[in-house]
PDB file of C-alpha atoms and ligand atoms in Angstrom:
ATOM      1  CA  UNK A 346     -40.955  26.362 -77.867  1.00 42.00           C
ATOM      2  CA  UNK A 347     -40.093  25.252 -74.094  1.00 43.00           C
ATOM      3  CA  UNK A 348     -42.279  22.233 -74.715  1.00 45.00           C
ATOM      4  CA  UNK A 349     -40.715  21.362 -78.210  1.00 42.00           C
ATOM      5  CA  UNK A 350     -37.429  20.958 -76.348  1.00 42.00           C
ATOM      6  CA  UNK A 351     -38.798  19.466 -73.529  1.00 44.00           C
ATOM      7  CA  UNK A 352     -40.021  16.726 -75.741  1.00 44.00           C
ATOM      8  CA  UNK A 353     -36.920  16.143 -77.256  1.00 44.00           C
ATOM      9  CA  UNK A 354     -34.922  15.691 -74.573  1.00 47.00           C
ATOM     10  CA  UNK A 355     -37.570  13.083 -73.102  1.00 47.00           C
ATOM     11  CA  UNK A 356     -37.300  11.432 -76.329  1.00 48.00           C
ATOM     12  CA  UNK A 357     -33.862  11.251 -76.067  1.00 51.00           C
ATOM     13  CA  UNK A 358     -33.813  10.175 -72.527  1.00 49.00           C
ATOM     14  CA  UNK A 359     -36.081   7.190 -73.810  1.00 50.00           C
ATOM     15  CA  UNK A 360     -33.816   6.276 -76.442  1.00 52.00           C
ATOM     16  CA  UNK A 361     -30.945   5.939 -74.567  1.00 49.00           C
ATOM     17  CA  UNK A 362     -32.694   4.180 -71.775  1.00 51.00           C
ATOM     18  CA  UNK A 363     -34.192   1.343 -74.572  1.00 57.00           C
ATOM     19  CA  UNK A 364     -30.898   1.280 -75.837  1.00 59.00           C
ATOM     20  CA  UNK A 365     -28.988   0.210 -72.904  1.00 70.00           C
ATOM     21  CA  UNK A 366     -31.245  -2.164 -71.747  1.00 88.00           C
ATOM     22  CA  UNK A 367     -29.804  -5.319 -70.675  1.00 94.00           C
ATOM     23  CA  UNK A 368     -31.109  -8.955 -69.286  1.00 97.00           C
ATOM     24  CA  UNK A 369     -30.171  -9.492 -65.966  1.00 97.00           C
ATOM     25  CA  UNK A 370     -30.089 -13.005 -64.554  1.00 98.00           C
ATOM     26  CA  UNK A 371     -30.345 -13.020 -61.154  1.00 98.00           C
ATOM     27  CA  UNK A 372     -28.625 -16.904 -59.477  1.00 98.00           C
ATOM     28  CA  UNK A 373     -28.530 -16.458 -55.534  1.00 98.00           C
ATOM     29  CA  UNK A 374     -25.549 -18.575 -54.177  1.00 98.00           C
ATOM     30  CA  UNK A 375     -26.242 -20.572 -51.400  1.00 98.00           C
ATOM     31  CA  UNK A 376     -28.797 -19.781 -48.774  1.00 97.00           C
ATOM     32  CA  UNK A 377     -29.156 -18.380 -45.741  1.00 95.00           C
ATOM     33  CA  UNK A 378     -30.554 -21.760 -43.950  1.00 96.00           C
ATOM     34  CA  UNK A 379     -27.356 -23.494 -45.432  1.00 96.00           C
ATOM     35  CA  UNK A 380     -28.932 -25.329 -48.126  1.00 98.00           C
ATOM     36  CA  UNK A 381     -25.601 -26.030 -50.809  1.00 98.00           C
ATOM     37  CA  UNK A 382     -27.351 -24.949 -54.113  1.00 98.00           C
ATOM     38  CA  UNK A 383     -27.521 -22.174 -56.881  1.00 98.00           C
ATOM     39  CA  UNK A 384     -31.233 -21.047 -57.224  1.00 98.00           C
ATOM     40  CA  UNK A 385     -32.041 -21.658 -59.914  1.00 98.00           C
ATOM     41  CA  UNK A 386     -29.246 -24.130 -60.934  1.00 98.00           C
ATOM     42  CA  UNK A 387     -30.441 -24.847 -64.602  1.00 98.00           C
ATOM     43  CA  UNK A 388     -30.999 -21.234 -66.869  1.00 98.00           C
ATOM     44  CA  UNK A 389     -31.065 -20.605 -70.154  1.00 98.00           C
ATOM     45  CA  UNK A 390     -28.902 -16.727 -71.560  1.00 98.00           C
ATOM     46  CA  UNK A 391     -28.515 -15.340 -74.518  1.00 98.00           C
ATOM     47  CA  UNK A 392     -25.464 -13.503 -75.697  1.00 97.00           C
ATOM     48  CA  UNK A 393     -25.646 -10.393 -74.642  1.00 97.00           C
ATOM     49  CA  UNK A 394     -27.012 -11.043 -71.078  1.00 97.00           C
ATOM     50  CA  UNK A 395     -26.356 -10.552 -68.016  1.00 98.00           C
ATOM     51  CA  UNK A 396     -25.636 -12.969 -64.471  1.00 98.00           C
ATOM     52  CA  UNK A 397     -25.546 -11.545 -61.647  1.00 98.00           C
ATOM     53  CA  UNK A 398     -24.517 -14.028 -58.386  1.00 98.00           C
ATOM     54  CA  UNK A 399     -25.779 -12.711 -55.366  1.00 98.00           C
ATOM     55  CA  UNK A 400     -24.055 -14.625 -52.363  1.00 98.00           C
ATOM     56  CA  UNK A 401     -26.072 -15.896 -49.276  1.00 98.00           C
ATOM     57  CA  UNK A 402     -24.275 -16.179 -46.113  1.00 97.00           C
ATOM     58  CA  UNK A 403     -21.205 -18.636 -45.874  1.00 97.00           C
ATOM     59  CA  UNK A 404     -18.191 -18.206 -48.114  1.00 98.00           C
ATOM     60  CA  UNK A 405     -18.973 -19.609 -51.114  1.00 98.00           C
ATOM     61  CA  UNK A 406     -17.608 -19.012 -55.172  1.00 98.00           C
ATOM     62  CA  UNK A 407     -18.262 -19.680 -58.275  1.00 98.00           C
ATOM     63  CA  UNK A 408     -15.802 -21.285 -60.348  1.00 98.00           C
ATOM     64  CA  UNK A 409     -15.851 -22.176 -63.398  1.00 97.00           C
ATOM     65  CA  UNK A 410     -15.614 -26.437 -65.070  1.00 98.00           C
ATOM     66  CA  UNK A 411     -15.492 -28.370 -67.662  1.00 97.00           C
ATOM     67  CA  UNK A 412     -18.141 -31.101 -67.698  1.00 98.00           C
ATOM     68  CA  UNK A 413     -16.276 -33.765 -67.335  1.00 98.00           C
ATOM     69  CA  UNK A 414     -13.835 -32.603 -64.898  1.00 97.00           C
ATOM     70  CA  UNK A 415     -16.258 -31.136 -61.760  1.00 97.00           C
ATOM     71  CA  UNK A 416     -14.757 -29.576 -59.062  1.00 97.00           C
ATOM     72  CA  UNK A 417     -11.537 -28.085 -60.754  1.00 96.00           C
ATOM     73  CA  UNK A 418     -11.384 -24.814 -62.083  1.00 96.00           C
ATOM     74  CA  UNK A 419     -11.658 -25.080 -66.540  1.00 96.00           C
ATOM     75  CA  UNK A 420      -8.339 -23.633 -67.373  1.00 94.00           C
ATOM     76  CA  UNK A 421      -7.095 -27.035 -65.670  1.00 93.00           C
ATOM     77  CA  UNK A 422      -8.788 -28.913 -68.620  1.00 93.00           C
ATOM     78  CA  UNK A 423      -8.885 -26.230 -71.524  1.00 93.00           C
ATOM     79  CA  UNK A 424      -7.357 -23.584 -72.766  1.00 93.00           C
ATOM     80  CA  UNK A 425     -10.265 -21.133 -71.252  1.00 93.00           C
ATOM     81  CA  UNK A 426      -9.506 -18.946 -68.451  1.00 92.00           C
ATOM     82  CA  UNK A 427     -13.035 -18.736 -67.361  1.00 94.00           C
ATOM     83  CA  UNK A 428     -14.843 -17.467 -64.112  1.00 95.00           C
ATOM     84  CA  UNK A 429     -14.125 -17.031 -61.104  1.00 95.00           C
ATOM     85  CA  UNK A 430     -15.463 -14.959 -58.316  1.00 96.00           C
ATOM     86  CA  UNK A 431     -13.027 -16.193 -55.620  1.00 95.00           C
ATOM     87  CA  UNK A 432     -14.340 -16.347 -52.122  1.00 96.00           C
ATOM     88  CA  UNK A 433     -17.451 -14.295 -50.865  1.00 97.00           C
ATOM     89  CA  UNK A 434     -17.748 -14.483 -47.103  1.00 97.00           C
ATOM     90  CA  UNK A 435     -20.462 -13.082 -46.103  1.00 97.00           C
ATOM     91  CA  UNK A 436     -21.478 -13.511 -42.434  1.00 97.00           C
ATOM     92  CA  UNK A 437     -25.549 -13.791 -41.160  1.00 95.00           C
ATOM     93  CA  UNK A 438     -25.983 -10.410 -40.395  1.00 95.00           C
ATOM     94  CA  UNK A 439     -24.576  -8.582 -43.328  1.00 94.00           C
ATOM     95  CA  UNK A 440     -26.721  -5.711 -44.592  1.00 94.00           C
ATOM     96  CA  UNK A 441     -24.746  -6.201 -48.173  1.00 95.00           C
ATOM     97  CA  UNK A 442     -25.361  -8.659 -50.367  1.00 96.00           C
ATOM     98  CA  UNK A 443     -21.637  -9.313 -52.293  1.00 97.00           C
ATOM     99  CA  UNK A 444     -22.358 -10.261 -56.208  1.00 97.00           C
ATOM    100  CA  UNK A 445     -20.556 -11.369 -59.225  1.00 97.00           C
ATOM    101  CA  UNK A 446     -21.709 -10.061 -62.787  1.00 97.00           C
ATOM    102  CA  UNK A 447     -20.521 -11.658 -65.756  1.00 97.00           C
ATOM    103  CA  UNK A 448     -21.358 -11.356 -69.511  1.00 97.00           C
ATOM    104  CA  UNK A 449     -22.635 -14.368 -71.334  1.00 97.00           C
ATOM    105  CA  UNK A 450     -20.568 -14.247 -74.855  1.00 96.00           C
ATOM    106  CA  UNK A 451     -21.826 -17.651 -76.357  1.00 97.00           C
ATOM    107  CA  UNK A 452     -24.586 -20.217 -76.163  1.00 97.00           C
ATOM    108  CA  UNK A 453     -22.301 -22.998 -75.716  1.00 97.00           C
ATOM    109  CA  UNK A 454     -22.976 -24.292 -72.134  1.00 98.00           C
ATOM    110  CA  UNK A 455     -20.986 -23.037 -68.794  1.00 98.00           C
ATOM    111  CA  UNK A 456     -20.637 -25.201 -65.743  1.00 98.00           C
ATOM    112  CA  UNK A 457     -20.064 -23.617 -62.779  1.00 98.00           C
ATOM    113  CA  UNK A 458     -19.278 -24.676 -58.961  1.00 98.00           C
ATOM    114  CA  UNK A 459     -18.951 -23.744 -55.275  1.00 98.00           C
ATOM    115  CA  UNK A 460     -14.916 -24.294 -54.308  1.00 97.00           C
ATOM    116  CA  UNK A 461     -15.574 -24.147 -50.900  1.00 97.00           C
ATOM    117  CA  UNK A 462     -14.983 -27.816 -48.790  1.00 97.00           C
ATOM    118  CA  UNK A 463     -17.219 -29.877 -50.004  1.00 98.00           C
ATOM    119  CA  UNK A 464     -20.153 -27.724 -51.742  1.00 98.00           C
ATOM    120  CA  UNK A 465     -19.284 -28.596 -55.288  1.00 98.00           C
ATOM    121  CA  UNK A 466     -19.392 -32.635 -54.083  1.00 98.00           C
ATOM    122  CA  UNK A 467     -22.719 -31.617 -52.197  1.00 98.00           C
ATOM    123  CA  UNK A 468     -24.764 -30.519 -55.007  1.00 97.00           C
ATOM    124  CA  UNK A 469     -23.537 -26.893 -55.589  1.00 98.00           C
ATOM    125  CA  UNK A 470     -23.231 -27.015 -59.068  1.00 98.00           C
ATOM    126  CA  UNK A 471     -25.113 -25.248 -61.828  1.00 98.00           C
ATOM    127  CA  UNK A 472     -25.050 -24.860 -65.391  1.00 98.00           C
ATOM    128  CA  UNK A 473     -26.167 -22.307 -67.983  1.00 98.00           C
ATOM    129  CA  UNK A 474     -27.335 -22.992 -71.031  1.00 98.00           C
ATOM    130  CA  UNK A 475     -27.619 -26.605 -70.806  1.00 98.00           C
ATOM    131  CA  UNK A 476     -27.475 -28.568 -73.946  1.00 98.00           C
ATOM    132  CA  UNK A 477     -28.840 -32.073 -74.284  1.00 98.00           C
ATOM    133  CA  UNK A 478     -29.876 -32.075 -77.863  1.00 98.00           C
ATOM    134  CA  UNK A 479     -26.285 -31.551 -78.905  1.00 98.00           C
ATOM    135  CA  UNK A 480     -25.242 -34.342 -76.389  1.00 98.00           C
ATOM    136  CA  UNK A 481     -27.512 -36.055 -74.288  1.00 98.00           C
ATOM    137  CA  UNK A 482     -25.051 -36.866 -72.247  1.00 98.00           C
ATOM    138  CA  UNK A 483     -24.281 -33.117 -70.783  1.00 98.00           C
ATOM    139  CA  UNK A 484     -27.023 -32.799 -68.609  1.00 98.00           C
ATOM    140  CA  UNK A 485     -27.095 -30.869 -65.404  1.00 98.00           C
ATOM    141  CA  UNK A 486     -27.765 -34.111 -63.320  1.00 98.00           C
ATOM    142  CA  UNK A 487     -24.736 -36.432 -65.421  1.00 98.00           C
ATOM    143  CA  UNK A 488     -22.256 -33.115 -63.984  1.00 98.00           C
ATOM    144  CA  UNK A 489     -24.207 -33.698 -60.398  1.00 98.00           C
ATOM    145  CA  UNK A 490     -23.331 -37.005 -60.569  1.00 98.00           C
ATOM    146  CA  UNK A 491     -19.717 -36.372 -61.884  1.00 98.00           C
ATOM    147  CA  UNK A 492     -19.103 -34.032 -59.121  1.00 98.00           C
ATOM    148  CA  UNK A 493     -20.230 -36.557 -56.124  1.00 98.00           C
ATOM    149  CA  UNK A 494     -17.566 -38.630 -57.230  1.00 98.00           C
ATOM    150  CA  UNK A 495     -14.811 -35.542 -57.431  1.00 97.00           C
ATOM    151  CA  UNK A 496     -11.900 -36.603 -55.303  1.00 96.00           C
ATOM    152  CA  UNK A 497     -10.693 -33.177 -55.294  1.00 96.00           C
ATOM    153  CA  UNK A 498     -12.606 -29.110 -55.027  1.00 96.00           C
ATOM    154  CA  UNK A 499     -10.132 -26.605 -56.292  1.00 95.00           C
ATOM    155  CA  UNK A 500     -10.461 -23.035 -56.137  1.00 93.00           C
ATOM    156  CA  UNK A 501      -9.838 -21.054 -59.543  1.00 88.00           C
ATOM    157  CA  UNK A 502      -6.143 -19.398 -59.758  1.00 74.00           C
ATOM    158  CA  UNK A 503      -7.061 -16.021 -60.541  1.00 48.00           C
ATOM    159  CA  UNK A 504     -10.103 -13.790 -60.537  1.00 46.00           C
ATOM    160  CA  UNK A 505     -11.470 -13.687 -63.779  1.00 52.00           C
ATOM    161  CA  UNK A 506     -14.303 -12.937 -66.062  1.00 57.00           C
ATOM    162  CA  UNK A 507     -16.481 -10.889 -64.437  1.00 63.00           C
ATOM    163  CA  UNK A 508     -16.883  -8.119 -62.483  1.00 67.00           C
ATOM    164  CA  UNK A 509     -17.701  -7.718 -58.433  1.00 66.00           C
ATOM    165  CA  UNK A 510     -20.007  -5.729 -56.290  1.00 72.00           C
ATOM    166  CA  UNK A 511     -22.781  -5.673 -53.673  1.00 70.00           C
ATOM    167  CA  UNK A 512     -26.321  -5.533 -53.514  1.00 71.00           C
ATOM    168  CA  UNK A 513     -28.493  -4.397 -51.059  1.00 63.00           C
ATOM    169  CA  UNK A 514     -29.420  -7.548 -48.464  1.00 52.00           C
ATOM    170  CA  UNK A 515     -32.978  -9.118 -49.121  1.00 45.00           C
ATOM    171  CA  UNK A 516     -33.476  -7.840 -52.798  1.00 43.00           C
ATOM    172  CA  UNK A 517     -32.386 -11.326 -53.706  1.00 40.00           C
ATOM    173  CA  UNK A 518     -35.552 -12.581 -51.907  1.00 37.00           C
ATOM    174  CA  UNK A 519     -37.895 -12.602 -54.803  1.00 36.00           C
ATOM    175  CA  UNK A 520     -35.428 -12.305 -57.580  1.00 38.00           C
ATOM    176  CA  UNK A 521     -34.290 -16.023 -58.291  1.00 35.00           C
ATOM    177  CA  UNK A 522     -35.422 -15.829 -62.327  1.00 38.00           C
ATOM    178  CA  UNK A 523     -34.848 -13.357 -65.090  1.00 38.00           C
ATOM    179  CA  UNK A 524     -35.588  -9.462 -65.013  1.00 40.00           C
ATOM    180  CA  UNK A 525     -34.910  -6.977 -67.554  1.00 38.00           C
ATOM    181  CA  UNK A 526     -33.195  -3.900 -66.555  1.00 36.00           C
ATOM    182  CA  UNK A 527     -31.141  -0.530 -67.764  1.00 32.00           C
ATOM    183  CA  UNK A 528     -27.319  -1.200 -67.697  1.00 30.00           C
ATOM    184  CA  UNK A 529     -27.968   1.160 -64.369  1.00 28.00           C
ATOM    185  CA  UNK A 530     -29.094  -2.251 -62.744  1.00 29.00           C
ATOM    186  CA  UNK A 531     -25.724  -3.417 -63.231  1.00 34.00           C
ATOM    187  CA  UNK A 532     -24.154  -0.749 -61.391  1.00 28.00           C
ATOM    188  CA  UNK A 533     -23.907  -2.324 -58.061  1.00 38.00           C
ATOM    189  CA  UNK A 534     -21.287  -3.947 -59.983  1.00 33.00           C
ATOM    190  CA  UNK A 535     -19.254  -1.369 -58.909  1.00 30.00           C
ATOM    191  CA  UNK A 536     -20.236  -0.363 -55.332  1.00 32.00           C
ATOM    192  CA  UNK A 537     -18.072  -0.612 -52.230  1.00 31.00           C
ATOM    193  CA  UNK A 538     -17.670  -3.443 -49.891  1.00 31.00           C
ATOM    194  CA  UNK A 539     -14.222  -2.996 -49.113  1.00 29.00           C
ATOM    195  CA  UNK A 540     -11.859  -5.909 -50.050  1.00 29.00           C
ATOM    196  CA  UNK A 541     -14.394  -7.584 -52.449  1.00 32.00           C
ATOM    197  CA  UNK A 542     -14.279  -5.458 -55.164  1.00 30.00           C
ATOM    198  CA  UNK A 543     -12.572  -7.461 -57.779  1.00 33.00           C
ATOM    199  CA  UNK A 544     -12.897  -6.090 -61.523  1.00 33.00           C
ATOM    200  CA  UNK A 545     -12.117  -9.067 -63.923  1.00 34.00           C
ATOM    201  CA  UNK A 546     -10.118  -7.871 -66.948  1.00 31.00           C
ATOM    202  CA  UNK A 547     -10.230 -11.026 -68.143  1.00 32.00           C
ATOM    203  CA  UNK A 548      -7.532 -10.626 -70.893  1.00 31.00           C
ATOM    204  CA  UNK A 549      -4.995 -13.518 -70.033  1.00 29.00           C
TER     205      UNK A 549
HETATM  206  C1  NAG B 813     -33.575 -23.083 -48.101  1.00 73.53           C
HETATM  207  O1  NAG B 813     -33.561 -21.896 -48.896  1.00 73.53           O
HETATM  208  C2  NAG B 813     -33.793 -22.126 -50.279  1.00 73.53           C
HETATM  209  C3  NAG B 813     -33.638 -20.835 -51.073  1.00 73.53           C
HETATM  210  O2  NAG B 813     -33.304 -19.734 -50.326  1.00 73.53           O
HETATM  211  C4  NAG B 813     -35.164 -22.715 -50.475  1.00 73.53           C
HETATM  212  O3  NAG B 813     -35.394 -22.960 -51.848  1.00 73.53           O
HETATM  213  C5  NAG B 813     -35.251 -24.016 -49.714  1.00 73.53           C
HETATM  214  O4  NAG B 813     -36.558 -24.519 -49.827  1.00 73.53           O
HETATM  215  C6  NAG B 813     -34.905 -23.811 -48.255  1.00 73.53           C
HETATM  216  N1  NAG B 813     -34.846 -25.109 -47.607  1.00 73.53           N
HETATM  217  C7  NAG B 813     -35.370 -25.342 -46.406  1.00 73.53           C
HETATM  218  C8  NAG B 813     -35.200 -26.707 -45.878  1.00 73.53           C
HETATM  219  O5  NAG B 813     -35.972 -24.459 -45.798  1.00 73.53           O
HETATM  220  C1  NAG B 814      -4.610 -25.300 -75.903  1.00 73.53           C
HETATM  221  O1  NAG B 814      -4.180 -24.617 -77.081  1.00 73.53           O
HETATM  222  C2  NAG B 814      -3.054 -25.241 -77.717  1.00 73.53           C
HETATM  223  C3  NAG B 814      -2.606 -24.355 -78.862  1.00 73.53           C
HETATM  224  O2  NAG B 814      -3.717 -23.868 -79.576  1.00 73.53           O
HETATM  225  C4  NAG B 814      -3.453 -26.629 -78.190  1.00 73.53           C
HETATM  226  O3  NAG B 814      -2.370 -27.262 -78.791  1.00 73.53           O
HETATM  227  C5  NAG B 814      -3.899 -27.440 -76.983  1.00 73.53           C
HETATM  228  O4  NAG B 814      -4.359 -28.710 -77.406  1.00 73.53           O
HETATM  229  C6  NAG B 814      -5.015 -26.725 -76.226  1.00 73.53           C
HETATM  230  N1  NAG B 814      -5.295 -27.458 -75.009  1.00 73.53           N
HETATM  231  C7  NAG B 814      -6.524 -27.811 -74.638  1.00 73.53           C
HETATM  232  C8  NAG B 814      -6.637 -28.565 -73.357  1.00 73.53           C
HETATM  233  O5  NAG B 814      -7.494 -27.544 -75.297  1.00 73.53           O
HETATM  234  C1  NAG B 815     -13.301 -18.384 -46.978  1.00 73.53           C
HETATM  235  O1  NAG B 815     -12.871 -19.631 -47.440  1.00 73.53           O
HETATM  236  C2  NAG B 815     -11.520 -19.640 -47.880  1.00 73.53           C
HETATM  237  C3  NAG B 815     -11.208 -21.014 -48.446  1.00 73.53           C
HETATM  238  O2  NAG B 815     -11.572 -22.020 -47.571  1.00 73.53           O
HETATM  239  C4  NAG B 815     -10.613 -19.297 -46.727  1.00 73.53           C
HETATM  240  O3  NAG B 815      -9.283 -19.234 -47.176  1.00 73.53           O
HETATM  241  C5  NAG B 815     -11.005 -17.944 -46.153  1.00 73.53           C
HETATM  242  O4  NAG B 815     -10.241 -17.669 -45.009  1.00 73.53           O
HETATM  243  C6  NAG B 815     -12.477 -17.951 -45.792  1.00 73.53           C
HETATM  244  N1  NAG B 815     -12.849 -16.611 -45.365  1.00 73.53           N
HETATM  245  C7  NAG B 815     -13.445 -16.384 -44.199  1.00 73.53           C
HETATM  246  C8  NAG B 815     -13.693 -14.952 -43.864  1.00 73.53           C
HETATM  247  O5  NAG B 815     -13.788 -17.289 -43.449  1.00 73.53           O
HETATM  248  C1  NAG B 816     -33.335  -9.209 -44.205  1.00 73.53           C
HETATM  249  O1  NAG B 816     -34.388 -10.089 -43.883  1.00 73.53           O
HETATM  250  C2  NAG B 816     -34.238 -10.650 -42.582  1.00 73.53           C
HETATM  251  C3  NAG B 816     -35.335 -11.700 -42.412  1.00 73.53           C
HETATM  252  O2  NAG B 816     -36.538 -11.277 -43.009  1.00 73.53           O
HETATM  253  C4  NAG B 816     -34.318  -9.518 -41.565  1.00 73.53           C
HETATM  254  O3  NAG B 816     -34.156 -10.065 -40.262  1.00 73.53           O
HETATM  255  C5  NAG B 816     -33.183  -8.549 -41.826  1.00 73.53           C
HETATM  256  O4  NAG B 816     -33.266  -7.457 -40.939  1.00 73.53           O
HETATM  257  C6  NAG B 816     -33.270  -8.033 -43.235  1.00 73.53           C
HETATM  258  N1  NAG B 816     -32.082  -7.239 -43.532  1.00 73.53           N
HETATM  259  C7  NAG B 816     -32.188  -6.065 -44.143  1.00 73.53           C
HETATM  260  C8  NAG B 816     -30.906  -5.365 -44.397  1.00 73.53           C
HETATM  261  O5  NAG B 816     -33.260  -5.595 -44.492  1.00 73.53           O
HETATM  262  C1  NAG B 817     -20.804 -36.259 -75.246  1.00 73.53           C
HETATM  263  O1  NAG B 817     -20.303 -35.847 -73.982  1.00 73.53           O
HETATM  264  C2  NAG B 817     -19.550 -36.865 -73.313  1.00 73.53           C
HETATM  265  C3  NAG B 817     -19.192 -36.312 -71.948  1.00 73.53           C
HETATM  266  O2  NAG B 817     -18.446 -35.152 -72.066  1.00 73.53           O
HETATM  267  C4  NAG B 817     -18.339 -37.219 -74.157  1.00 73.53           C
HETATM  268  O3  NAG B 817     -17.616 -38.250 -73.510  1.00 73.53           O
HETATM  269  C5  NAG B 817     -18.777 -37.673 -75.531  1.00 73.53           C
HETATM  270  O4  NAG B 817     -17.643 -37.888 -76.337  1.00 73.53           O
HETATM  271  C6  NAG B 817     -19.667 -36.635 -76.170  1.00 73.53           C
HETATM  272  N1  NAG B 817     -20.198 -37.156 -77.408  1.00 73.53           N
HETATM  273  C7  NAG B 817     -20.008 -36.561 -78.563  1.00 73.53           C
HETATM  274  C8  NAG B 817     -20.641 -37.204 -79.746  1.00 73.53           C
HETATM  275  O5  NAG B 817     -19.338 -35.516 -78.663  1.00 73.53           O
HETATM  276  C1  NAG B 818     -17.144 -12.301 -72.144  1.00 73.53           C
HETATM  277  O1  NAG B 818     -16.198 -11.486 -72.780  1.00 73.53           O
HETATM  278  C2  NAG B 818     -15.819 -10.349 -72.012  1.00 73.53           C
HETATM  279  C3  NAG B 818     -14.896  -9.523 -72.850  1.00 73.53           C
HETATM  280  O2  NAG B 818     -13.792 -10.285 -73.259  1.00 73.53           O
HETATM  281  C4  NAG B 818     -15.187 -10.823 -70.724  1.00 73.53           C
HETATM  282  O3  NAG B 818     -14.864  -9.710 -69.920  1.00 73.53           O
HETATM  283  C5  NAG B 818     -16.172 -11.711 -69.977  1.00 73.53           C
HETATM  284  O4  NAG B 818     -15.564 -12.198 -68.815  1.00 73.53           O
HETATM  285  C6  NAG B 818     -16.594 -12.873 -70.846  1.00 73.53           C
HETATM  286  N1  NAG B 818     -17.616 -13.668 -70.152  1.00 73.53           N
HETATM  287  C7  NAG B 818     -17.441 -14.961 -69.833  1.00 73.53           C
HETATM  288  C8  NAG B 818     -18.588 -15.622 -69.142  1.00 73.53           C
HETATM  289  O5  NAG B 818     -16.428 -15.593 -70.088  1.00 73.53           O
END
């Protein structure tokens, strides 16, 4: 009888867990020997999934572009709001990792870049969900070359479209492609580094 219900409960347990399960794309921001790049800049998410920035040292973002206009935040150019994690300083010796989740809702590509200086000029730029067969023109390297030539690097106006947390330093060391995890994974989403904890709502 004990067992029966012991059983069930496990099942249950198992359900849930399957249920819940979520794709988590990790994208570390920056690095720690000051190289200005997303790894990996180019990634491919399905609706449904998850990114999670983890930022490196420095103070870097990640803002949200058009392709054609690099470098300034998309509800400049288009009636999107889009994302923006404002700035994450983070200084060599943290023991926290600051991150930025945010759910992909469509397939349609996102361009993203660092506001800081001159990152976004400097190669920090990334896109997800690159799509060259609908326009061969929208590759990752046309919006690299797009944003060399940006005479301007504008921080978004609002924090938007995602939701803020920490990690735990180093776990980004291995992590720089997909994983699947419970929504628990996510939960550092809402952990504690005072003054960074920024929950999008995203509803403007
Ligand atoms: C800097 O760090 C990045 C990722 O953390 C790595 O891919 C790159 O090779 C490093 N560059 C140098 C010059 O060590
Ligand atoms: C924003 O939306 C309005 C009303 O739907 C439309 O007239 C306008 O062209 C849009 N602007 C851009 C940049 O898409
Ligand atoms: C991070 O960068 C922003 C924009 O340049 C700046 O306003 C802010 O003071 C910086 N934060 C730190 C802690 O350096
Ligand atoms: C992270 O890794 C660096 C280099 O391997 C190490 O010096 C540092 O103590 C580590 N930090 C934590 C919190 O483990
Ligand atoms: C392809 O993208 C470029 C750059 O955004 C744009 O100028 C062009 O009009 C697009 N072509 C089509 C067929 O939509
Ligand atoms: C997806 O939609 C949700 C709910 O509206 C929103 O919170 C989130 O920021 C959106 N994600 C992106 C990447 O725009």
């Amino acid at each position: 009888m004990q067992f029966t219900t012991f059983a069930l409960s496990a099942l249950s347990i198992g359900s849930a867990l399957a249920a819940s399960s979520v794709t988590v794309h990790v994208v570390q921001v920056g690095a720690a020997n000051g190289t200005l790049a997303y790894f990996p800049n180019n990634i491919k998410a399905a609706v449904g999934d998850m990114i999670q920035f983890q930022f490196a040292p420095n103070n870097h973002t990640v803002t949200q572009s058009t392709f054609d206009q690099p470098c300034m935040p998309i509800a400049m150019n288009s009636n999107v709001t889009g994302v923006y994690s404002g700035f994450m300083p983070v200084t060599a010796s943290a023991t926290t990792t600051p991150t930025y989740t945010v759910m992909v809702n469509a397939t349609t590509p996102m361009w993203f870049y660092c506001s800081q200086g001159k990152h976004c000029q400097n190669g920090m730029t990334m896109v997800v969900n690159e799509n060259t067969a609908a326009n061969s023109t929208r590759s990752l390297a046309n919006f690299q070359s797009l944003a060399a030539k940006a005479t301007v690097n504008l921080p978004g106006g609002a924090i938007a479209d995602g939701t803020a947390g920490s990690t735990a330093s180093n776990s980004s060391s291995s992590s720089s492609g997909s994983s699947t995890s419970s929504s628990a994974g996510t939960k550092s989403t809402s952990a504690s580094a005072a003054g960074r904890v920024r929950v999008g709502e995203a509803d403007v």
